[in-house]
GROMACS .gro file of C-alpha atoms in nm:
model
  430
    1MET     CA    1  -0.303  -1.343  -7.900
    2SER     CA    2  -0.613  -1.312  -8.114
    3THR     CA    3  -0.949  -1.287  -7.940
    4ARG     CA    4  -1.149  -1.193  -8.251
    5PRO     CA    5  -1.388  -1.447  -8.402
    6GLN     CA    6  -1.198  -1.653  -8.657
    7ALA     CA    7  -1.296  -1.843  -8.969
    8PHE     CA    8  -1.057  -2.106  -9.101
    9THR     CA    9  -1.142  -2.153  -9.468
   10ASN     CA   10  -1.004  -2.365  -9.751
   11VAL     CA   11  -0.878  -2.632  -9.513
   12ARG     CA   12  -0.882  -3.011  -9.500
   13LEU     CA   13  -1.074  -3.098  -9.187
   14VAL     CA   14  -0.959  -3.420  -9.019
   15ASP     CA   15  -1.186  -3.516  -8.731
   16PRO     CA   16  -1.155  -3.878  -8.617
   17ALA     CA   17  -1.437  -3.834  -8.362
   18SER     CA   18  -1.692  -3.781  -8.641
   19GLY     CA   19  -1.508  -3.979  -8.906
   20TYR     CA   20  -1.484  -3.681  -9.142
   21ASP     CA   21  -1.174  -3.620  -9.353
   22GLY     CA   22  -1.234  -3.370  -9.630
   23PRO     CA   23  -1.256  -3.007  -9.735
   24GLY     CA   24  -1.439  -2.752  -9.527
   25ALA     CA   25  -1.421  -2.458  -9.292
   26LEU     CA   26  -1.447  -2.393  -8.921
   27LEU     CA   27  -1.558  -2.093  -8.715
   28VAL     CA   28  -1.427  -2.002  -8.369
   29THR     CA   29  -1.607  -1.765  -8.132
   30GLU     CA   30  -1.528  -1.691  -7.766
   31GLY     CA   31  -1.292  -1.984  -7.730
   32VAL     CA   32  -1.519  -2.255  -7.869
   33ILE     CA   33  -1.594  -2.399  -8.210
   34ALA     CA   34  -1.903  -2.210  -8.328
   35ASP     CA   35  -1.958  -2.406  -8.649
   36VAL     CA   36  -1.804  -2.675  -8.866
   37VAL     CA   37  -1.879  -2.656  -9.239
   38GLN     CA   38  -1.803  -2.984  -9.410
   39GLY     CA   39  -1.738  -2.964  -9.782
   40GLY     CA   40  -1.805  -2.591  -9.816
   41ALA     CA   41  -1.734  -2.241  -9.698
   42PRO     CA   42  -1.903  -2.027  -9.431
   43GLN     CA   43  -2.164  -1.781  -9.545
   44ASN     CA   44  -2.232  -1.418  -9.448
   45LEU     CA   45  -1.929  -1.360  -9.227
   46SER     CA   46  -1.932  -1.030  -9.039
   47ALA     CA   47  -1.653  -0.776  -9.085
   48GLU     CA   48  -1.511  -0.846  -8.740
   49VAL     CA   49  -1.426  -1.207  -8.823
   50GLU     CA   50  -1.059  -1.279  -8.890
   51VAL     CA   51  -1.050  -1.501  -9.198
   52VAL     CA   52  -0.759  -1.747  -9.211
   53ASP     CA   53  -0.711  -1.901  -9.556
   54GLY     CA   54  -0.563  -2.243  -9.491
   55ARG     CA   55  -0.464  -2.293  -9.856
   56GLY     CA   56  -0.545  -2.661  -9.832
   57ALA     CA   57  -0.360  -2.723  -9.505
   58LEU     CA   58  -0.481  -2.974  -9.248
   59LEU     CA   59  -0.699  -2.841  -8.967
   60LEU     CA   60  -0.685  -3.091  -8.682
   61PRO     CA   61  -0.801  -3.104  -8.323
   62GLY     CA   62  -0.515  -3.001  -8.095
   63LEU     CA   63  -0.301  -3.301  -8.006
   64VAL     CA   64  -0.339  -3.470  -7.666
   65ASP     CA   65  -0.011  -3.617  -7.537
   66ILE     CA   66  -0.065  -3.825  -7.226
   67ARG     CA   67   0.299  -3.910  -7.140
   68VAL     CA   68   0.518  -3.605  -7.088
   69LYS     CA   69   0.801  -3.559  -6.838
   70THR     CA   70   0.917  -3.222  -6.718
   71GLY     CA   71   1.175  -3.130  -6.455
   72GLU     CA   72   0.931  -2.923  -6.250
   73PRO     CA   73   0.924  -2.949  -5.958
   74GLY     CA   74   1.278  -3.038  -5.854
   75ALA     CA   75   1.484  -3.047  -6.176
   76GLU     CA   76   1.395  -2.731  -6.362
   77THR     CA   77   1.729  -2.732  -6.546
   78LYS     CA   78   1.593  -3.021  -6.756
   79GLU     CA   79   1.257  -2.865  -6.838
   80THR     CA   80   1.003  -2.637  -6.675
   81LEU     CA   81   0.630  -2.657  -6.718
   82LYS     CA   82   0.652  -2.335  -6.919
   83SER     CA   83   0.926  -2.454  -7.155
   84ALA     CA   84   0.738  -2.780  -7.207
   85ALA     CA   85   0.418  -2.586  -7.277
   86LEU     CA   86   0.597  -2.365  -7.531
   87ALA     CA   87   0.744  -2.671  -7.704
   88ALA     CA   88   0.405  -2.839  -7.705
   89ALA     CA   89   0.237  -2.535  -7.861
   90ALA     CA   90   0.502  -2.528  -8.135
   91GLY     CA   91   0.427  -2.894  -8.204
   92GLY     CA   92   0.049  -2.857  -8.219
   93VAL     CA   93   0.004  -3.026  -7.881
   94THR     CA   94  -0.267  -2.848  -7.682
   95SER     CA   95  -0.308  -3.087  -7.387
   96ILE     CA   96  -0.039  -3.278  -7.198
   97VAL     CA   97  -0.039  -3.514  -6.901
   98VAL     CA   98   0.279  -3.478  -6.697
   99GLN     CA   99   0.433  -3.780  -6.527
  100PRO     CA  100   0.457  -3.801  -6.147
  101ASP     CA  101   0.827  -3.892  -6.107
  102THR     CA  102   0.930  -3.539  -6.014
  103ASN     CA  103   1.092  -3.416  -5.691
  104PRO     CA  104   0.876  -3.424  -5.487
  105VAL     CA  105   0.684  -3.706  -5.651
  106ILE     CA  106   0.324  -3.625  -5.742
  107ASP     CA  107   0.184  -3.865  -5.482
  108ASP     CA  108  -0.018  -3.619  -5.277
  109PRO     CA  109  -0.316  -3.388  -5.352
  110SER     CA  110  -0.106  -3.081  -5.267
  111VAL     CA  111   0.144  -3.157  -5.547
  112VAL     CA  112  -0.142  -3.222  -5.789
  113ASP     CA  113  -0.278  -2.881  -5.697
  114PHE     CA  114   0.066  -2.723  -5.747
  115ILE     CA  115   0.087  -2.854  -6.104
  116LEU     CA  116  -0.264  -2.733  -6.188
  117ARG     CA  117  -0.199  -2.387  -6.040
  118ARG     CA  118   0.131  -2.350  -6.225
  119ALA     CA  119  -0.043  -2.446  -6.550
  120ARG     CA  120  -0.311  -2.183  -6.495
  121ASP     CA  121  -0.043  -1.921  -6.427
  122ILE     CA  122   0.144  -2.011  -6.746
  123GLU     CA  123  -0.180  -1.992  -6.949
  124LEU     CA  124  -0.054  -2.154  -7.267
  125ILE     CA  125  -0.185  -2.508  -7.306
  126HIS     CA  126  -0.384  -2.749  -7.092
  127VAL     CA  127  -0.157  -2.926  -6.842
  128TYR     CA  128  -0.286  -3.215  -6.633
  129PRO     CA  129  -0.096  -3.424  -6.378
  130ALA     CA  130  -0.083  -3.801  -6.347
  131GLY     CA  131  -0.052  -3.913  -5.987
  132ALA     CA  132   0.187  -4.175  -5.854
  133ALA     CA  133   0.030  -4.515  -5.791
  134THR     CA  134   0.254  -4.572  -5.488
  135LYS     CA  135   0.413  -4.339  -5.233
  136GLY     CA  136   0.730  -4.190  -5.377
  137ALA     CA  137   0.671  -4.409  -5.686
  138ALA     CA  138   0.868  -4.665  -5.486
  139GLY     CA  139   0.631  -4.957  -5.545
  140GLU     CA  140   0.581  -5.035  -5.177
  141ARG     CA  141   0.284  -4.845  -5.030
  142MET     CA  142  -0.023  -4.729  -5.217
  143ALA     CA  143  -0.057  -4.353  -5.267
  144GLU     CA  144  -0.370  -4.148  -5.189
  145ILE     CA  145  -0.535  -4.238  -5.519
  146GLY     CA  146  -0.886  -4.122  -5.429
  147LEU     CA  147  -0.773  -3.786  -5.291
  148MET     CA  148  -0.546  -3.720  -5.589
  149ARG     CA  149  -0.833  -3.798  -5.822
  150GLU     CA  150  -1.051  -3.545  -5.641
  151ALA     CA  151  -0.769  -3.291  -5.669
  152GLY     CA  152  -0.753  -3.336  -6.046
  153CYS     CA  153  -0.507  -3.609  -6.147
  154LEU     CA  154  -0.618  -3.795  -6.461
  155TYR     CA  155  -0.470  -4.137  -6.394
  156VAL     CA  156  -0.213  -4.305  -6.169
  157THR     CA  157   0.122  -4.453  -6.266
  158ASP     CA  158   0.472  -4.499  -6.130
  159ALA     CA  159   0.604  -4.383  -6.469
  160ASP     CA  160   0.924  -4.571  -6.559
  161ARG     CA  161   0.935  -4.774  -6.238
  162PRO     CA  162   0.758  -5.112  -6.256
  163ILE     CA  163   0.553  -5.209  -5.951
  164VAL     CA  164   0.729  -5.537  -5.884
  165ASN     CA  165   0.528  -5.652  -5.582
  166SER     CA  166   0.218  -5.821  -5.726
  167LYS     CA  167   0.022  -5.780  -5.403
  168VAL     CA  168   0.085  -5.405  -5.405
  169PHE     CA  169  -0.016  -5.384  -5.770
  170GLN     CA  170  -0.331  -5.585  -5.703
  171ARG     CA  171  -0.425  -5.341  -5.425
  172VAL     CA  172  -0.359  -5.043  -5.653
  173LEU     CA  173  -0.585  -5.188  -5.922
  174ALA     CA  174  -0.863  -5.277  -5.677
  175TYR     CA  175  -0.851  -4.938  -5.501
  176ALA     CA  176  -0.836  -4.748  -5.830
  177LYS     CA  177  -1.135  -4.938  -5.961
  178ALA     CA  178  -1.339  -4.832  -5.657
  179PHE     CA  179  -1.270  -4.467  -5.744
  180GLY     CA  180  -1.303  -4.509  -6.119
  181VAL     CA  181  -0.936  -4.424  -6.173
  182LEU     CA  182  -0.733  -4.551  -6.467
  183VAL     CA  183  -0.404  -4.727  -6.381
  184ALA     CA  184  -0.107  -4.711  -6.619
  185HIS     CA  185   0.195  -4.938  -6.591
  186ARG     CA  186   0.517  -4.991  -6.787
  187PRO     CA  187   0.555  -5.362  -6.863
  188ALA     CA  188   0.917  -5.450  -6.791
  189ASP     CA  189   1.048  -5.739  -6.585
  190PRO     CA  190   1.285  -5.554  -6.349
  191TRP     CA  191   1.538  -5.834  -6.304
  192LEU     CA  192   1.582  -5.888  -6.677
  193SER     CA  193   1.578  -5.512  -6.745
  194SER     CA  194   1.817  -5.398  -6.476
  195GLY     CA  195   2.114  -5.207  -6.617
  196ALA     CA  196   2.011  -5.262  -6.979
  197ALA     CA  197   2.096  -5.005  -7.246
  198ALA     CA  198   1.977  -5.196  -7.552
  199THR     CA  199   1.762  -5.492  -7.662
  200ALA     CA  200   1.934  -5.831  -7.652
  201GLY     CA  201   2.036  -5.970  -7.989
  202GLU     CA  202   2.315  -5.978  -8.243
  203PHE     CA  203   2.341  -5.598  -8.267
  204ALA     CA  204   2.371  -5.540  -7.890
  205SER     CA  205   2.630  -5.819  -7.866
  206ARG     CA  206   2.836  -5.670  -8.147
  207MET     CA  207   2.819  -5.326  -7.981
  208GLY     CA  208   2.907  -5.471  -7.640
  209LEU     CA  209   2.604  -5.309  -7.475
  210PRO     CA  210   2.428  -5.444  -7.163
  211SER     CA  211   2.092  -5.562  -7.289
  212VAL     CA  212   1.745  -5.684  -7.200
  213PRO     CA  213   1.562  -5.960  -7.388
  214ALA     CA  214   1.243  -5.842  -7.557
  215ILE     CA  215   1.051  -6.108  -7.365
  216ALA     CA  216   1.090  -5.898  -7.045
  217GLU     CA  217   0.806  -5.677  -7.170
  218LYS     CA  218   0.576  -5.973  -7.237
  219ILE     CA  219   0.648  -6.136  -6.900
  220MET     CA  220   0.538  -5.831  -6.702
  221LEU     CA  221   0.240  -5.762  -6.927
  222GLU     CA  222   0.113  -6.119  -6.879
  223ARG     CA  223   0.118  -6.062  -6.502
  224ASP     CA  224  -0.051  -5.725  -6.532
  225LEU     CA  225  -0.329  -5.861  -6.753
  226ALA     CA  226  -0.392  -6.148  -6.512
  227LEU     CA  227  -0.438  -5.898  -6.227
  228VAL     CA  228  -0.659  -5.677  -6.443
  229GLU     CA  229  -0.877  -5.979  -6.518
  230TYR     CA  230  -0.890  -6.056  -6.144
  231THR     CA  231  -0.975  -5.701  -6.032
  232GLY     CA  232  -1.169  -5.564  -6.330
  233ALA     CA  233  -0.978  -5.235  -6.312
  234SER     CA  234  -0.933  -5.007  -6.613
  235PHE     CA  235  -0.576  -5.044  -6.732
  236LEU     CA  236  -0.342  -4.855  -6.963
  237VAL     CA  237  -0.040  -5.042  -7.096
  238ASP     CA  238   0.231  -4.779  -7.101
  239GLN     CA  239   0.433  -4.819  -7.422
  240VAL     CA  240   0.408  -5.152  -7.599
  241THR     CA  241   0.722  -5.196  -7.809
  242THR     CA  242   0.760  -5.569  -7.887
  243ALA     CA  243   0.576  -5.825  -8.097
  244GLY     CA  244   0.556  -6.067  -7.805
  245ALA     CA  245   0.380  -5.814  -7.584
  246LEU     CA  246   0.137  -5.742  -7.868
  247GLU     CA  247   0.037  -6.109  -7.869
  248ALA     CA  248  -0.041  -6.091  -7.497
  249LEU     CA  249  -0.229  -5.765  -7.546
  250GLN     CA  250  -0.441  -5.919  -7.824
  251ARG     CA  251  -0.538  -6.210  -7.600
  252GLY     CA  252  -0.638  -5.971  -7.325
  253ARG     CA  253  -0.847  -5.764  -7.562
  254ASP     CA  254  -1.008  -6.082  -7.702
  255LYS     CA  255  -1.117  -6.164  -7.346
  256GLY     CA  256  -1.286  -5.825  -7.322
  257LEU     CA  257  -1.052  -5.686  -7.057
  258PRO     CA  258  -1.074  -5.306  -7.003
  259VAL     CA  259  -0.728  -5.249  -7.149
  260THR     CA  260  -0.593  -4.965  -7.364
  261ALA     CA  261  -0.236  -4.951  -7.497
  262THR     CA  262   0.007  -4.681  -7.602
  263THR     CA  263   0.332  -4.682  -7.792
  264SER     CA  264   0.585  -4.404  -7.838
  265ILE     CA  265   0.658  -4.218  -8.158
  266ASN     CA  266   1.022  -4.317  -8.106
  267HIS     CA  267   0.947  -4.688  -8.131
  268LEU     CA  268   0.741  -4.627  -8.444
  269SER     CA  269   1.026  -4.430  -8.602
  270PHE     CA  270   1.353  -4.599  -8.502
  271ASN     CA  271   1.501  -4.944  -8.450
  272GLU     CA  272   1.811  -5.065  -8.268
  273ILE     CA  273   2.034  -5.004  -8.570
  274ASP     CA  274   1.969  -4.630  -8.529
  275ILE     CA  275   2.193  -4.643  -8.222
  276GLY     CA  276   2.467  -4.626  -8.488
  277ASP     CA  277   2.799  -4.519  -8.344
  278TYR     CA  278   2.668  -4.510  -7.985
  279ARG     CA  279   2.436  -4.210  -8.041
  280THR     CA  280   2.314  -4.142  -7.687
  281PHE     CA  281   2.014  -3.943  -7.817
  282THR     CA  282   1.877  -4.285  -7.915
  283LYS     CA  283   1.915  -4.432  -7.567
  284LEU     CA  284   1.557  -4.478  -7.451
  285ASP     CA  285   1.361  -4.662  -7.185
  286PRO     CA  286   1.227  -4.900  -7.313
  287PRO     CA  287   1.527  -4.938  -7.545
  288LEU     CA  288   1.495  -4.936  -7.922
  289ARG     CA  289   1.388  -5.273  -8.058
  290ALA     CA  290   1.456  -5.493  -8.359
  291GLU     CA  291   1.305  -5.393  -8.695
  292ASP     CA  292   1.056  -5.683  -8.677
  293ASP     CA  293   0.924  -5.541  -8.351
  294ARG     CA  294   0.895  -5.191  -8.500
  295GLN     CA  295   0.699  -5.324  -8.794
  296ALA     CA  296   0.470  -5.520  -8.561
  297VAL     CA  297   0.400  -5.206  -8.358
  298ILE     CA  298   0.317  -5.009  -8.674
  299GLU     CA  299   0.075  -5.283  -8.777
  300ALA     CA  300  -0.082  -5.271  -8.429
  301VAL     CA  301  -0.142  -4.897  -8.470
  302ALA     CA  302  -0.293  -4.958  -8.814
  303SER     CA  303  -0.526  -5.231  -8.680
  304GLY     CA  304  -0.630  -5.035  -8.371
  305LEU     CA  305  -0.477  -5.280  -8.125
  306ILE     CA  306  -0.266  -4.985  -8.008
  307GLN     CA  307  -0.503  -4.689  -7.975
  308ILE     CA  308  -0.274  -4.411  -7.851
  309VAL     CA  309   0.064  -4.273  -7.957
  310VAL     CA  310   0.265  -4.062  -7.712
  311SER     CA  311   0.576  -3.848  -7.746
  312ALA     CA  312   0.727  -4.004  -7.430
  313HIS     CA  313   0.888  -3.660  -7.389
  314ALA     CA  314   1.177  -3.708  -7.145
  315PRO     CA  315   1.422  -3.416  -7.136
  316ALA     CA  316   1.784  -3.474  -7.039
  317PRO     CA  317   2.052  -3.202  -7.041
  318ALA     CA  318   2.373  -3.241  -7.240
  319GLU     CA  319   2.580  -3.340  -6.939
  320ASP     CA  320   2.352  -3.641  -6.884
  321LYS     CA  321   2.381  -3.751  -7.249
  322ARG     CA  322   2.749  -3.682  -7.320
  323LEU     CA  323   2.857  -4.003  -7.148
  324PRO     CA  324   2.938  -4.358  -7.258
  325TYR     CA  325   2.623  -4.510  -7.404
  326ASP     CA  326   2.548  -4.745  -7.116
  327GLU     CA  327   2.596  -4.464  -6.863
  328ALA     CA  328   2.396  -4.193  -7.043
  329ALA     CA  329   2.049  -4.097  -6.919
  330PRO     CA  330   1.767  -4.257  -7.118
  331GLY     CA  331   1.493  -4.058  -7.284
  332ALA     CA  332   1.424  -3.813  -7.565
  333VAL     CA  333   1.238  -3.486  -7.610
  334GLY     CA  334   0.949  -3.524  -7.850
  335LEU     CA  335   0.675  -3.262  -7.817
  336GLN     CA  336   0.775  -3.068  -8.129
  337THR     CA  337   0.846  -3.371  -8.346
  338LEU     CA  338   0.545  -3.586  -8.252
  339LEU     CA  339   0.315  -3.467  -8.532
  340PRO     CA  340   0.558  -3.458  -8.826
  341ALA     CA  341   0.706  -3.794  -8.723
  342LEU     CA  342   0.358  -3.944  -8.700
  343LEU     CA  343   0.272  -3.807  -9.045
  344THR     CA  344   0.558  -4.018  -9.184
  345LEU     CA  345   0.333  -4.324  -9.153
  346HIS     CA  346   0.071  -4.138  -9.358
  347HIS     CA  347   0.318  -4.032  -9.626
  348GLU     CA  348   0.446  -4.390  -9.648
  349GLY     CA  349   0.091  -4.521  -9.688
  350ARG     CA  350   0.117  -4.736  -9.375
  351VAL     CA  351  -0.179  -4.596  -9.178
  352PRO     CA  352  -0.474  -4.383  -9.302
  353LEU     CA  353  -0.441  -4.021  -9.192
  354ILE     CA  354  -0.765  -4.014  -8.994
  355ASP     CA  355  -0.659  -4.325  -8.798
  356LEU     CA  356  -0.320  -4.174  -8.720
  357ILE     CA  357  -0.473  -3.849  -8.599
  358ARG     CA  358  -0.716  -4.045  -8.379
  359THR     CA  359  -0.421  -4.184  -8.179
  360VAL     CA  360  -0.321  -3.834  -8.068
  361THR     CA  361  -0.662  -3.662  -8.044
  362SER     CA  362  -0.996  -3.830  -7.972
  363GLY     CA  363  -0.831  -4.158  -7.866
  364PRO     CA  364  -0.649  -4.020  -7.561
  365ALA     CA  365  -0.914  -3.753  -7.495
  366ASP     CA  366  -1.195  -4.010  -7.479
  367LEU     CA  367  -0.992  -4.242  -7.258
  368LEU     CA  368  -0.934  -3.967  -7.002
  369GLY     CA  369  -1.273  -3.798  -7.032
  370LEU     CA  370  -1.138  -3.472  -7.173
  371PRO     CA  371  -1.352  -3.240  -7.387
  372ALA     CA  372  -1.060  -3.200  -7.631
  373GLY     CA  373  -0.970  -3.396  -7.942
  374ARG     CA  374  -1.263  -3.320  -8.173
  375LEU     CA  375  -1.385  -3.070  -8.431
  376ALA     CA  376  -1.743  -3.028  -8.312
  377LYS     CA  377  -1.973  -2.736  -8.251
  378GLY     CA  378  -1.942  -2.631  -7.886
  379ALA     CA  379  -1.609  -2.809  -7.832
  380PRO     CA  380  -1.309  -2.611  -7.706
  381ALA     CA  381  -1.128  -2.438  -7.993
  382ASP     CA  382  -0.807  -2.636  -7.944
  383LEU     CA  383  -0.680  -2.656  -8.300
  384VAL     CA  384  -0.368  -2.705  -8.508
  385LEU     CA  385  -0.322  -2.586  -8.866
  386CYS     CA  386  -0.054  -2.798  -9.035
  387ASP     CA  387   0.098  -2.815  -9.381
  388ALA     CA  388   0.136  -3.192  -9.405
  389ASN     CA  389   0.365  -3.176  -9.707
  390ALA     CA  390   0.608  -2.906  -9.594
  391PRO     CA  391   0.957  -3.053  -9.555
  392ILE     CA  392   1.147  -2.987  -9.235
  393LEU     CA  393   1.499  -3.072  -9.125
  394VAL     CA  394   1.504  -3.133  -8.750
  395ASP     CA  395   1.773  -2.931  -8.575
  396ALA     CA  396   1.785  -3.028  -8.208
  397ASP     CA  397   1.960  -2.705  -8.113
  398LYS     CA  398   1.663  -2.506  -8.239
  399LEU     CA  399   1.401  -2.698  -8.041
  400ILE     CA  400   1.219  -2.494  -7.777
  401SER     CA  401   1.264  -2.752  -7.501
  402LYS     CA  402   1.535  -2.663  -7.251
  403SER     CA  403   1.696  -3.001  -7.321
  404LYS     CA  404   1.788  -3.085  -7.680
  405ASN     CA  405   1.809  -3.465  -7.666
  406SER     CA  406   1.616  -3.551  -7.983
  407PRO     CA  407   1.682  -3.874  -8.176
  408PHE     CA  408   1.527  -3.696  -8.477
  409ASP     CA  409   1.819  -3.451  -8.492
  410GLY     CA  410   1.925  -3.428  -8.856
  411ARG     CA  411   1.628  -3.628  -8.984
  412ARG     CA  412   1.409  -3.496  -9.267
  413LEU     CA  413   1.035  -3.506  -9.195
  414GLN     CA  414   0.721  -3.367  -9.358
  415GLY     CA  415   0.465  -3.165  -9.166
  416ARG     CA  416   0.502  -2.807  -9.046
  417VAL     CA  417   0.277  -2.662  -8.777
  418LEU     CA  418   0.154  -2.324  -8.898
  419ARG     CA  419  -0.066  -2.221  -8.608
  420THR     CA  420  -0.184  -2.364  -8.276
  421LEU     CA  421  -0.491  -2.244  -8.087
  422VAL     CA  422  -0.594  -2.320  -7.729
  423ASP     CA  423  -0.945  -2.211  -7.629
  424GLY     CA  424  -0.944  -1.991  -7.939
  425ARG     CA  425  -0.619  -1.814  -7.847
  426THR     CA  426  -0.328  -1.837  -8.086
  427VAL     CA  427  -0.044  -1.975  -7.875
  428PHE     CA  428   0.192  -2.048  -8.162
  429GLN     CA  429   0.225  -1.913  -8.516
  430ALA     CA  430   0.503  -1.999  -8.758
   0.00000   0.00000   0.00000
């Protein structure tokens, strides 16, 4: 790992935080960005500086992925913190927030501390825990939100489990607001969603799959927004995937509610037809939606209604996927494919590059108060050098994650990560 001062020259700097997208150079010294040269090249470099000629490649802030599942603690055969960190580094992701639905659940300051200590021992990327909103993520009793915040959790969520009891959720929001803690929640009506493997419609009926109507997302989001308005708590909508939910989100934003929304790269990239011949790698939670919904979500990213894109990395071993579609475990790995898949929207002319990069850098970093996500003098040297035009053919078997359940398997994308730096250290190089 290089510790010499480095100068990245002949690069295209893309920094959503400053609004700059253009040629330039960047200097790294002692783990921080020492200088950013927009439109030119650095002058009078000393002999000890390692000069990296980017040859026109993108130089981006390291990606910040705020929804990542691992199997540690409790299910390390799926994914360990180290294997997830290695996969993240290979994908240009320098900061991740791990979800609390582990075994034991991250619902106590001691488990928060365990995650942070393990991350320091691994010493690859920045790993932060999200804490459970309720004890055991069971939706019944509020967890120690204030103590977990003091221990270092970045926000609270019950991950894939909706908090059905509105009184419990109201208490979570009110308590979190008192401690200045962000609350994230997956909008899914549990009665409509129970047992579903696909989105209700002609395709699911033809395939004979148990399904959930798209309106289930809107129903729960309407409740959540009403409680946010009542409590004034800061709220993160965890994965908006339907046009109906976007309408509710827009009304909430128009009211000035403190609401931010994410979507997953999977729901930007695939629709229900991609299930094909019962491909279990495409079984997700929330399930893949109709093409009209996918297009609406893309438009919401382009307009800024959705400010953050996540990988929704959810490893599942082969034995959990090699089952009938409705019995297979939901979820997909996504740390290594997040950036090239996101760049597809740039190559297709759907969303300007700087706006796309904002959704995975300064957008999530600013929401969570992290110093990452920007190319600025004095900022941590968390960087990714990427050839945006390099073609890649995704081979799930070659992914670094312990689990290989990628819906992008066999898909052609553009965007190869050439080098990833964390605090100035090269943690991945192609």
